[in-house]
Amino acid sequence: MQTRKLGNSDLQITPVGFGAWATGGAGWEFSWGAQDDADSVAAIHRALELGVNWIDTAAVYGIGHSEEVVARALKEWRGARPYVFTKCVLTWDASGKITPNHSATSIRKECEDSLRRLQTNVIDLYQVHWPPRDNGPSLEEAWTTVAALQKEGKVRWIGVSNFDAAQIRRAQTIAPVTSNQPPYSMIRRAIEAETLPFCAQQGIGTISYAPMASGLLTGSMTRERAAALPADDFRSRNREFR
């Protein structure tokens, strides 16, 4: 499979990666419904067999469970190890309530927790999952922290997710941004106006998530199937699926 250089990094990644959002399983706010871990591991292995060389996950997917499933899949995999990308700043409490936290203290703890769950000594790409809701100075605190983690060797490269061009500019005043991960598909094209051209001009990589609109564009999502999605599948509450 062909590869492309990701932003300012030395990562040569395949055009298609394995998104591990759904592998988090059921029981959390943005679940895709119940998943079988053995099926998830098999799907990861099949993707790697076909040449995919990177897996994208996040601490919040399944409140830690997706990272653990990825670690299990890689432990059982006998081929070349793929790059592993994960994300920070979405935290949860004992009840599973998810809360953004862009503080240095939180991000450092999240990084250590992700390293442990992924059973690795370094994360290939560490991404700030969302900018702060108030667009305030905690953006700078978060980016300063992940830049420090990069210098310390905890993570190899650092990126953002769901950032717009103005927010990426702010981050760049502190440290280079390797990549941005926005939603992008035939029905979600907002980034084409400013964010995508800005990233291209700056040499910042773009990793799109939900390129098939979470299944809506696959050709297998009927009106009846959408109406029958279980309550613990976030798509049942998504206006695009109504």
Backbone as JSON, one array per atom type, in Angstrom:
{
  "sequence": "MQTRKLGNSDLQITPVGFGAWATGGAGWEFSWGAQDDADSVAAIHRALELGVNWIDTAAVYGIGHSEEVVARALKEWRGARPYVFTKCVLTWDASGKITPNHSATSIRKECEDSLRRLQTNVIDLYQVHWPPRDNGPSLEEAWTTVAALQKEGKVRWIGVSNFDAAQIRRAQTIAPVTSNQPPYSMIRRAIEAETLPFCAQQGIGTISYAPMASGLLTGSMTRERAAALPADDFRSRNREFR",
  "N": [[0.85, -1.19, 0.0], [0.46, 2.26, -0.71], [2.21, 5.0, 0.89], [2.09, 8.06, 2.79], [3.71, 11.04, 3.81], [3.22, 12.29, 7.04], [2.41, 15.42, 7.78], [4.8, 17.4, 9.47], [6.26, 15.31, 10.38], [8.21, 12.22, 10.71], [6.69, 10.14, 10.0], [5.5, 7.79, 7.82], [2.58, 7.18, 6.53], [-0.18, 4.99, 5.71], [-2.82, 5.73, 3.32], [-5.29, 5.01, 4.36], [-6.32, 4.38, 7.64], [-6.78, 2.52, 10.74], [-9.59, 3.17, 12.52], [-10.36, 3.3, 15.88], [-12.6, 3.93, 17.41], [-15.19, 2.68, 17.74], [-14.41, 0.31, 18.93], [-14.28, 0.73, 21.6], [-16.56, -0.2, 22.79], [-19.68, -0.78, 24.59], [-21.58, 1.24, 27.02], [-20.75, 3.85, 27.51], [-20.83, 7.43, 26.91], [-20.6, 8.12, 24.14], [-20.81, 5.77, 22.73], [-20.82, 3.13, 20.24], [-22.57, 1.18, 20.61], [-22.88, -2.25, 21.78], [-19.93, -4.24, 21.5], [-17.93, -6.97, 20.34], [-15.0, -7.96, 21.76], [-13.19, -9.81, 20.69], [-13.93, -9.82, 18.03], [-13.22, -7.21, 17.4], [-10.43, -7.28, 17.73], [-9.83, -9.12, 15.71], [-10.64, -7.63, 13.49], [-8.79, -5.52, 13.55], [-6.43, -7.0, 13.11], [-6.98, -7.94, 10.52], [-7.04, -5.57, 9.06], [-4.35, -4.81, 9.31], [-3.15, -6.94, 7.98], [-3.94, -6.32, 5.41], [-2.36, -4.19, 4.85], [-2.6, -1.73, 6.16], [-1.07, 0.7, 8.24], [-1.34, 2.16, 10.58], [-3.04, 2.93, 13.65], [-5.73, 4.58, 15.05], [-6.79, 5.8, 18.08], [-8.34, 6.72, 21.22], [-8.15, 7.92, 24.56], [-10.65, 8.29, 25.75], [-12.42, 6.67, 24.36], [-14.64, 4.31, 25.07], [-14.04, 4.76, 27.67], [-11.27, 4.18, 28.24], [-11.21, 1.56, 27.36], [-10.92, 1.02, 24.59], [-8.21, 1.57, 24.04], [-7.06, -0.5, 25.49], [-7.99, -2.73, 24.08], [-6.72, -2.32, 21.63], [-4.07, -2.65, 22.47], [-4.14, -5.35, 23.17], [-4.63, -6.5, 20.66], [-2.26, -5.85, 19.32], [-0.39, -7.16, 20.85], [-0.93, -9.77, 20.19], [-0.32, -9.79, 17.56], [1.83, -10.72, 14.93], [3.23, -9.51, 12.95], [4.84, -6.57, 11.47], [4.97, -3.83, 13.71], [2.35, -1.49, 13.87], [1.98, 2.13, 13.63], [0.79, 3.89, 16.48], [-1.75, 6.02, 17.38], [-3.14, 8.29, 19.73], [-5.32, 10.16, 22.0], [-5.94, 13.07, 24.11], [-7.4, 14.98, 26.84], [-10.16, 14.6, 27.2], [-11.73, 13.57, 29.94], [-12.92, 11.37, 32.58], [-15.2, 10.57, 35.29], [-15.85, 8.48, 38.21], [-18.42, 7.64, 37.72], [-18.52, 7.6, 35.03], [-19.01, 9.94, 33.7], [-18.17, 12.27, 31.26], [-15.75, 14.81, 30.98], [-14.19, 17.69, 29.71], [-10.73, 18.47, 30.15], [-8.16, 20.55, 30.18], [-5.85, 20.98, 31.57], [-2.4, 21.02, 32.63], [-1.67, 19.17, 34.59], [-3.68, 17.21, 34.41], [-3.35, 16.29, 31.71], [-0.78, 15.21, 31.78], [-1.17, 13.06, 33.52], [-3.08, 11.65, 32.03], [-1.56, 10.93, 29.81], [0.32, 9.14, 30.92], [-1.46, 7.17, 31.76], [-2.48, 6.32, 29.29], [-0.16, 5.31, 28.07], [0.26, 3.14, 29.74], [-2.11, 1.6, 29.36], [-1.9, 1.06, 26.62], [0.35, -0.4, 26.63], [3.0, 0.42, 25.98], [6.07, 2.28, 25.47], [6.21, 4.69, 24.26], [4.15, 7.01, 22.53], [3.1, 7.3, 19.23], [1.75, 9.41, 17.9], [0.37, 12.03, 19.59], [-2.61, 13.51, 20.4], [-4.48, 16.5, 20.98], [-7.67, 16.22, 21.87], [-10.04, 17.83, 21.67], [-10.53, 21.39, 21.3], [-10.65, 23.84, 24.0], [-13.93, 24.5, 25.32], [-14.62, 27.14, 25.81], [-12.84, 28.41, 24.27], [-10.63, 29.48, 25.45], [-7.57, 30.41, 27.33], [-6.69, 27.94, 28.2], [-6.18, 26.36, 26.05], [-3.6, 27.03, 25.21], [-2.21, 26.15, 27.48], [-2.67, 23.39, 27.35], [-1.42, 22.74, 24.9], [1.22, 23.51, 25.36], [1.87, 21.63, 27.27], [1.66, 19.1, 25.92], [3.68, 19.51, 24.1], [5.87, 19.57, 25.82], [5.82, 16.93, 26.7], [6.54, 15.7, 24.36], [9.22, 16.56, 24.09], [10.24, 15.25, 26.26], [10.21, 12.66, 25.44], [8.02, 11.02, 25.74], [6.04, 11.01, 23.88], [6.08, 10.86, 20.31], [5.28, 12.57, 18.18], [3.11, 15.45, 17.86], [-0.3, 16.41, 17.71], [-3.51, 17.86, 16.8], [-7.1, 17.75, 17.21], [-10.23, 18.38, 15.8], [-9.8, 21.13, 15.7], [-9.96, 24.53, 14.56], [-8.69, 26.77, 11.98], [-7.79, 29.17, 13.21], [-7.38, 28.37, 15.85], [-5.37, 26.46, 15.51], [-3.32, 28.14, 14.64], [-2.79, 29.51, 17.02], [-1.76, 27.44, 18.6], [0.55, 26.88, 17.16], [2.26, 28.99, 17.75], [3.52, 28.14, 19.96], [4.55, 25.51, 19.62], [5.38, 23.39, 16.81], [2.65, 22.07, 14.9], [1.82, 18.85, 14.09], [-0.36, 17.53, 12.9], [-3.9, 17.74, 12.11], [-7.06, 16.51, 13.12], [-10.02, 16.42, 11.82], [-13.66, 16.07, 11.44], [-14.63, 14.86, 8.28], [-16.24, 14.5, 5.29], [-18.36, 13.59, 2.5], [-20.7, 14.82, 3.3], [-19.98, 16.44, 5.34], [-18.34, 19.09, 5.09], [-17.2, 21.41, 5.99], [-14.56, 22.11, 6.65], [-13.32, 22.66, 4.28], [-13.46, 25.32, 3.6], [-11.67, 27.0, 5.1], [-9.97, 25.73, 7.07], [-8.79, 23.34, 5.96], [-7.37, 24.34, 3.6], [-5.59, 26.04, 4.99], [-4.09, 24.22, 6.57], [-2.88, 22.74, 4.51], [-1.3, 24.73, 3.32], [0.45, 25.29, 5.39], [1.78, 22.94, 5.71], [0.74, 21.04, 7.42], [-0.45, 17.95, 8.45], [-3.52, 16.25, 7.59], [-5.84, 14.23, 9.12], [-8.65, 12.68, 8.49], [-11.65, 12.08, 10.33], [-14.53, 9.92, 10.56], [-14.99, 9.54, 7.71], [-16.84, 8.18, 6.22], [-19.09, 9.17, 7.29], [-19.79, 8.01, 9.77], [-20.93, 5.61, 9.0], [-23.16, 6.31, 7.58], [-22.79, 6.82, 4.88], [-22.14, 4.44, 3.71], [-23.75, 2.86, 2.15], [-25.15, 0.84, 3.22], [-26.78, 1.67, 5.21], [-29.95, 1.93, 5.96], [-33.18, 3.61, 6.15], [-34.77, 2.14, 7.9], [-32.89, 0.64, 9.34], [-31.46, 2.69, 10.6], [-33.48, 3.73, 12.23], [-33.75, 1.66, 13.97], [-31.51, 1.56, 15.52], [-29.76, 0.81, 18.54], [-30.35, 2.22, 21.83], [-27.97, 2.74, 23.16], [-26.21, 3.36, 21.18], [-24.55, 6.02, 19.85], [-25.34, 7.12, 17.46], [-28.06, 6.86, 17.28], [-29.01, 9.1, 18.43], [-28.17, 11.08, 16.83], [-28.69, 13.72, 14.63], [-28.23, 13.44, 11.89], [-28.84, 10.83, 11.39], [-31.5, 10.66, 11.58]],
  "CA": [[0.0, 0.0, 0.0], [1.21, 3.51, -0.74], [2.25, 5.76, 2.13], [2.28, 9.51, 2.66], [4.34, 11.67, 4.97], [2.24, 13.01, 7.85], [2.84, 16.74, 8.25], [6.24, 17.65, 9.68], [6.82, 14.15, 11.07], [8.89, 11.21, 9.9], [5.74, 9.05, 9.87], [4.99, 7.51, 6.49], [1.37, 6.43, 6.86], [-1.06, 4.58, 4.61], [-3.95, 6.66, 3.17], [-6.38, 4.55, 5.22], [-5.89, 3.82, 8.92], [-7.83, 1.82, 11.48], [-10.18, 3.99, 13.57], [-10.76, 2.39, 16.97], [-13.66, 4.53, 18.23], [-16.22, 1.7, 18.08], [-13.87, -0.8, 19.74], [-14.46, 1.03, 23.02], [-17.68, -0.98, 23.29], [-20.86, -0.11, 25.14], [-21.5, 1.71, 28.4], [-20.24, 5.22, 27.67], [-21.72, 8.41, 26.3], [-20.54, 8.15, 22.68], [-20.66, 4.38, 22.3], [-21.47, 2.64, 19.02], [-23.3, -0.01, 21.02], [-22.07, -3.38, 22.24], [-18.96, -4.8, 20.56], [-17.23, -8.17, 20.79], [-13.57, -7.65, 21.72], [-12.51, -10.74, 19.78], [-14.19, -9.31, 16.68], [-12.42, -5.99, 17.24], [-9.05, -7.71, 17.53], [-9.76, -9.73, 14.38], [-10.74, -6.55, 12.51], [-7.49, -4.85, 13.54], [-5.48, -7.89, 12.44], [-7.28, -7.98, 9.09], [-6.59, -4.3, 8.49], [-2.89, -4.87, 9.22], [-2.84, -7.88, 6.9], [-4.18, -5.65, 4.13], [-1.34, -3.16, 4.66], [-2.78, -0.53, 7.0], [0.08, 0.77, 9.16], [-1.57, 3.01, 11.76], [-4.29, 2.77, 14.39], [-6.09, 5.81, 15.77], [-7.71, 5.58, 19.18], [-8.37, 7.82, 22.19], [-8.37, 7.46, 25.93], [-12.07, 8.35, 26.11], [-13.21, 5.65, 23.67], [-14.91, 3.21, 26.01], [-13.34, 5.18, 28.91], [-10.02, 3.42, 28.36], [-11.28, 0.18, 26.86], [-10.4, 0.92, 23.22], [-6.74, 1.47, 24.11], [-6.73, -1.84, 25.97], [-8.24, -3.67, 22.99], [-5.63, -2.12, 20.68], [-2.88, -3.29, 23.05], [-4.33, -6.8, 23.05], [-4.46, -6.86, 19.25], [-0.86, -5.74, 18.94], [0.34, -8.21, 21.56], [-1.17, -11.02, 19.48], [0.07, -9.6, 16.16], [3.19, -11.21, 14.71], [3.86, -8.74, 11.89], [5.44, -5.29, 11.84], [4.09, -3.04, 14.58], [1.86, -0.25, 13.26], [1.99, 3.33, 14.46], [-0.4, 4.01, 17.33], [-2.11, 7.39, 17.7], [-4.22, 8.42, 20.7], [-5.72, 11.54, 22.26], [-6.1, 13.46, 25.52], [-8.2, 16.1, 27.37], [-11.5, 14.19, 27.6], [-11.57, 12.73, 31.12], [-14.18, 10.86, 33.11], [-15.19, 10.28, 36.72], [-16.2, 7.11, 38.57], [-19.72, 7.31, 37.13], [-18.38, 7.6, 33.58], [-19.33, 11.26, 33.14], [-17.02, 12.79, 30.52], [-15.52, 16.23, 31.17], [-12.92, 18.17, 29.15], [-9.78, 19.0, 31.12], [-6.98, 20.94, 29.42], [-4.78, 21.36, 32.48], [-1.14, 20.28, 32.51], [-1.71, 18.04, 35.52], [-4.54, 16.18, 33.84], [-2.77, 15.73, 30.49], [0.35, 14.36, 32.15], [-1.73, 11.81, 34.05], [-3.71, 10.95, 30.92], [-0.5, 10.34, 28.98], [0.84, 7.96, 31.63], [-2.5, 6.14, 31.72], [-2.54, 5.78, 27.93], [1.04, 4.48, 27.88], [0.03, 1.88, 30.47], [-3.15, 0.8, 28.69], [-1.4, 0.65, 25.32], [1.51, -1.26, 26.88], [4.1, 0.93, 25.17], [6.9, 3.29, 26.12], [6.07, 5.95, 23.55], [2.98, 7.15, 21.66], [3.6, 7.83, 17.96], [1.11, 10.72, 17.69], [-0.5, 12.36, 20.72], [-3.46, 14.58, 19.9], [-5.44, 17.18, 21.84], [-8.89, 15.72, 21.24], [-10.92, 18.96, 21.38], [-10.13, 22.66, 21.91], [-11.55, 24.18, 25.12], [-15.25, 24.98, 24.9], [-14.67, 28.6, 25.86], [-11.77, 28.88, 23.39], [-9.78, 30.29, 26.3], [-6.13, 30.18, 27.42], [-6.32, 26.55, 28.5], [-5.64, 25.8, 24.8], [-2.14, 27.2, 25.28], [-1.69, 25.27, 28.53], [-2.68, 22.01, 26.85], [-0.42, 22.54, 23.85], [2.53, 23.59, 26.02], [2.08, 20.37, 27.97], [1.97, 18.0, 25.0], [5.0, 19.81, 23.54], [6.83, 19.13, 26.81], [5.83, 15.46, 26.67], [7.32, 15.33, 23.19], [10.63, 16.77, 24.42], [10.62, 14.25, 27.26], [10.24, 11.35, 24.81], [6.81, 10.23, 26.02], [5.31, 10.95, 22.6], [6.99, 11.19, 19.21], [4.77, 13.72, 17.44], [1.93, 16.0, 18.54], [-1.3, 16.95, 16.8], [-4.77, 18.32, 17.37], [-8.3, 17.19, 16.61], [-11.38, 19.29, 15.88], [-9.36, 22.52, 15.79], [-10.08, 25.33, 13.34], [-7.42, 27.4, 11.58], [-7.36, 30.15, 14.21], [-6.88, 27.62, 17.02], [-4.08, 25.87, 15.14], [-2.35, 29.24, 14.65], [-2.41, 29.76, 18.42], [-0.88, 26.36, 19.03], [1.83, 26.97, 16.45], [3.14, 29.96, 18.39], [4.19, 27.44, 21.05], [5.29, 24.38, 19.05], [4.79, 22.97, 15.53], [1.52, 21.14, 14.89], [2.05, 17.84, 13.07], [-1.58, 17.15, 12.18], [-5.22, 18.04, 12.63], [-8.01, 15.45, 12.81], [-11.39, 16.93, 11.83], [-14.62, 15.27, 10.68], [-14.6, 15.27, 6.88], [-16.88, 13.53, 4.41], [-19.17, 14.25, 1.47], [-21.77, 15.62, 3.9], [-19.38, 17.33, 6.35], [-17.3, 19.69, 4.27], [-16.92, 22.75, 6.5], [-13.12, 22.41, 6.72], [-12.82, 23.05, 2.96], [-13.47, 26.78, 3.47], [-10.49, 27.66, 5.67], [-9.05, 24.87, 7.83], [-8.04, 22.45, 5.08], [-6.36, 25.11, 2.87], [-4.57, 26.51, 5.93], [-3.21, 23.1, 6.9], [-2.09, 22.43, 3.32], [-0.32, 25.8, 3.14], [1.4, 25.22, 6.5], [2.42, 21.62, 5.76], [0.17, 20.3, 8.54], [-1.2, 16.8, 7.96], [-4.93, 16.15, 7.94], [-6.36, 12.88, 9.27], [-10.1, 12.87, 8.65], [-12.42, 11.02, 10.98], [-15.87, 9.73, 10.01], [-15.04, 9.82, 6.27], [-18.09, 7.6, 5.72], [-20.16, 9.74, 8.12], [-20.16, 7.03, 10.8], [-21.72, 4.54, 8.4], [-24.28, 6.84, 6.81], [-22.47, 6.84, 3.45], [-21.62, 3.14, 3.28], [-24.68, 2.19, 1.27], [-25.87, -0.21, 3.95], [-27.59, 2.29, 6.25], [-31.3, 2.24, 5.49], [-34.04, 4.32, 7.09], [-35.21, 1.18, 8.91], [-31.75, 0.32, 10.2], [-31.19, 3.87, 11.43], [-34.55, 3.83, 13.23], [-33.64, 0.54, 14.91], [-30.24, 1.61, 16.26], [-30.03, 0.73, 19.98], [-30.25, 3.48, 22.58], [-26.6, 3.0, 23.57], [-25.44, 3.74, 20.0], [-24.69, 7.48, 19.78], [-25.97, 7.5, 16.19], [-29.51, 6.91, 17.46], [-29.33, 10.46, 18.88], [-27.53, 11.99, 15.89], [-29.7, 14.24, 13.71], [-27.98, 12.95, 10.55], [-29.41, 9.49, 11.27], [-32.94, 10.77, 11.75]],
  "C": [[0.88, 1.24, 0.0], [1.21, 4.16, 0.65], [2.45, 7.24, 1.81], [2.89, 10.05, 3.95], [3.29, 12.48, 5.72], [2.84, 14.31, 8.36], [4.34, 16.88, 8.34], [6.95, 16.47, 10.32], [7.65, 13.28, 10.14], [7.99, 9.99, 9.7], [5.26, 8.93, 8.42], [3.78, 6.61, 6.67], [0.56, 6.09, 5.61], [-2.24, 5.55, 4.52], [-5.15, 6.3, 4.04], [-5.77, 3.97, 6.5], [-7.04, 3.07, 9.56], [-8.32, 2.73, 12.6], [-10.8, 3.12, 14.64], [-11.8, 2.99, 17.91], [-14.65, 3.45, 18.69], [-15.71, 0.59, 18.99], [-13.95, -0.51, 21.23], [-15.63, 0.28, 23.63], [-18.78, -0.13, 23.87], [-20.58, 0.5, 26.51], [-20.87, 3.06, 28.59], [-21.0, 6.13, 26.73], [-21.74, 8.37, 24.77], [-20.24, 6.77, 22.11], [-21.33, 4.14, 20.95], [-22.32, 1.4, 19.35], [-22.34, -1.13, 21.38], [-21.17, -3.89, 21.13], [-18.34, -6.05, 21.18], [-15.73, -7.91, 20.65], [-12.81, -8.56, 20.76], [-12.71, -10.31, 18.33], [-13.35, -8.06, 16.4], [-10.97, -6.33, 16.97], [-8.88, -8.3, 16.13], [-9.82, -8.66, 13.29], [-9.42, -5.78, 12.4], [-6.47, -5.71, 12.8], [-5.72, -7.92, 10.93], [-6.83, -6.7, 8.4], [-5.07, -4.3, 8.31], [-2.44, -5.83, 8.12], [-2.97, -7.23, 5.53], [-3.23, -4.48, 3.89], [-1.5, -1.89, 5.44], [-1.65, -0.48, 8.03], [-0.09, 1.75, 10.31], [-2.96, 2.79, 12.33], [-4.53, 4.06, 15.17], [-7.12, 5.49, 16.84], [-7.74, 6.82, 20.05], [-8.65, 7.25, 23.55], [-9.86, 7.34, 26.24], [-12.91, 7.27, 25.43], [-13.41, 4.44, 24.59], [-14.29, 3.47, 27.37], [-12.17, 4.25, 29.23], [-10.04, 2.08, 27.66], [-10.71, 0.03, 25.45], [-8.88, 0.78, 23.23], [-6.32, 0.07, 24.56], [-6.93, -2.89, 24.88], [-7.13, -3.55, 21.93], [-4.36, -2.8, 21.19], [-2.96, -4.8, 22.92], [-4.09, -7.26, 21.61], [-3.0, -6.85, 18.85], [0.0, -6.79, 19.65], [0.23, -9.54, 20.83], [-0.72, -10.96, 18.02], [1.53, -9.98, 15.97], [3.92, -10.45, 13.6], [4.5, -7.47, 12.41], [4.45, -4.48, 12.68], [3.64, -1.78, 13.87], [2.11, 0.94, 14.18], [0.7, 3.37, 15.26], [-0.58, 5.48, 17.71], [-3.2, 7.37, 18.77], [-4.4, 9.89, 21.07], [-5.93, 11.78, 23.75], [-7.12, 14.59, 25.63], [-9.67, 15.76, 27.63], [-11.35, 13.17, 28.72], [-12.92, 12.28, 31.63], [-14.04, 10.58, 34.6], [-15.65, 8.85, 36.96], [-17.53, 6.68, 37.97], [-19.68, 7.25, 35.61], [-18.71, 8.92, 32.92], [-18.07, 11.86, 32.52], [-16.95, 14.3, 30.65], [-14.21, 16.63, 30.51], [-12.02, 18.73, 30.24], [-8.47, 19.27, 30.38], [-5.8, 21.33, 30.3], [-3.55, 20.48, 32.29], [-1.15, 19.04, 33.39], [-2.52, 16.89, 34.95], [-3.89, 15.51, 32.64], [-1.59, 14.83, 30.81], [-0.13, 13.02, 32.7], [-2.35, 10.98, 32.93], [-2.67, 10.25, 30.05], [0.05, 9.08, 29.63], [-0.18, 6.82, 31.6], [-2.6, 5.5, 30.33], [-1.33, 4.89, 27.63], [0.85, 3.11, 28.55], [-0.99, 1.01, 29.75], [-2.68, 0.27, 27.34], [-0.19, -0.27, 25.41], [2.69, -0.87, 25.97], [4.87, 1.98, 25.94], [6.78, 4.66, 25.46], [4.85, 5.9, 22.64], [3.45, 7.84, 20.38], [3.02, 9.2, 17.63], [0.13, 10.96, 18.83], [-1.28, 13.61, 20.35], [-4.35, 15.18, 21.0], [-6.81, 16.98, 21.2], [-9.86, 16.83, 20.83], [-10.3, 20.23, 21.94], [-11.04, 22.94, 23.1], [-12.84, 24.8, 24.63], [-15.33, 26.5, 24.89], [-13.61, 29.25, 24.98], [-10.76, 29.74, 24.15], [-8.33, 29.85, 26.36], [-5.72, 28.77, 27.81], [-5.86, 25.82, 27.23], [-4.13, 25.86, 24.83], [-1.53, 26.31, 26.34], [-1.62, 23.83, 28.04], [-1.57, 21.79, 25.83], [1.0, 22.64, 24.4], [2.87, 22.26, 26.69], [2.42, 19.23, 27.02], [3.32, 18.24, 24.31], [6.11, 19.38, 24.51], [6.94, 17.61, 26.84], [6.62, 14.96, 25.46], [8.82, 15.47, 23.48], [11.14, 15.73, 25.4], [10.65, 12.83, 26.69], [9.05, 10.46, 25.12], [6.0, 10.01, 24.75], [6.27, 11.4, 21.51], [6.56, 12.46, 18.48], [3.46, 14.18, 18.09], [1.0, 16.66, 17.52], [-2.53, 17.4, 17.56], [-5.92, 17.63, 16.65], [-9.44, 18.17, 16.83], [-11.0, 20.75, 16.08], [-9.65, 23.24, 14.48], [-8.76, 26.04, 13.07], [-6.9, 28.36, 12.63], [-6.77, 29.46, 15.44], [-5.54, 26.96, 16.73], [-3.0, 26.95, 15.13], [-1.87, 29.52, 16.07], [-1.45, 28.69, 18.92], [0.5, 26.49, 18.41], [2.77, 28.01, 17.03], [3.94, 29.33, 19.52], [5.08, 26.32, 20.52], [4.62, 23.97, 17.76], [3.68, 21.94, 15.71], [1.75, 20.13, 13.76], [0.81, 17.58, 12.24], [-2.82, 17.68, 12.88], [-6.15, 16.9, 12.23], [-9.43, 15.99, 12.93], [-12.35, 15.9, 11.24], [-14.61, 15.77, 9.24], [-15.21, 14.17, 6.02], [-17.67, 14.31, 3.37], [-20.27, 15.11, 2.06], [-21.27, 16.51, 5.04], [-18.16, 17.97, 5.72], [-16.87, 21.08, 4.76], [-15.44, 23.1, 6.47], [-12.56, 22.87, 5.38], [-12.69, 24.56, 2.83], [-12.16, 27.4, 3.93], [-9.49, 26.67, 6.27], [-8.19, 23.99, 6.94], [-7.01, 23.22, 4.24], [-5.24, 25.63, 3.78], [-3.58, 25.41, 6.26], [-2.32, 22.73, 5.72], [-0.98, 23.46, 3.13], [0.79, 25.73, 4.19], [2.14, 23.88, 6.57], [1.96, 20.8, 6.95], [-0.67, 19.15, 7.98], [-2.65, 16.85, 8.39], [-5.32, 14.68, 7.96], [-7.86, 13.04, 9.47], [-10.7, 11.73, 9.46], [-13.85, 11.05, 10.44], [-15.93, 10.05, 8.52], [-16.26, 9.2, 5.59], [-19.27, 8.03, 6.58], [-20.71, 8.72, 9.1], [-21.09, 5.94, 10.27], [-22.84, 5.03, 7.5], [-24.06, 6.73, 5.31], [-22.0, 5.49, 2.92], [-22.51, 2.43, 2.27], [-25.48, 1.11, 1.96], [-26.75, 0.35, 5.07], [-28.94, 2.7, 5.67], [-32.05, 3.05, 6.54], [-34.45, 3.4, 8.24], [-34.08, 0.83, 9.88], [-31.42, 1.48, 11.13], [-32.21, 3.99, 12.55], [-34.42, 2.77, 14.31], [-32.32, 0.54, 15.69], [-30.53, 1.59, 17.76], [-29.76, 2.05, 20.69], [-28.81, 3.79, 22.98], [-25.66, 3.22, 22.39], [-25.64, 5.24, 19.79], [-25.4, 7.92, 18.5], [-27.49, 7.57, 16.3], [-29.96, 8.3, 17.92], [-28.77, 11.52, 17.93], [-28.54, 12.42, 14.83], [-29.49, 13.73, 12.28], [-28.61, 11.58, 10.3], [-30.93, 9.49, 11.47], [-33.63, 11.13, 10.43]]
}
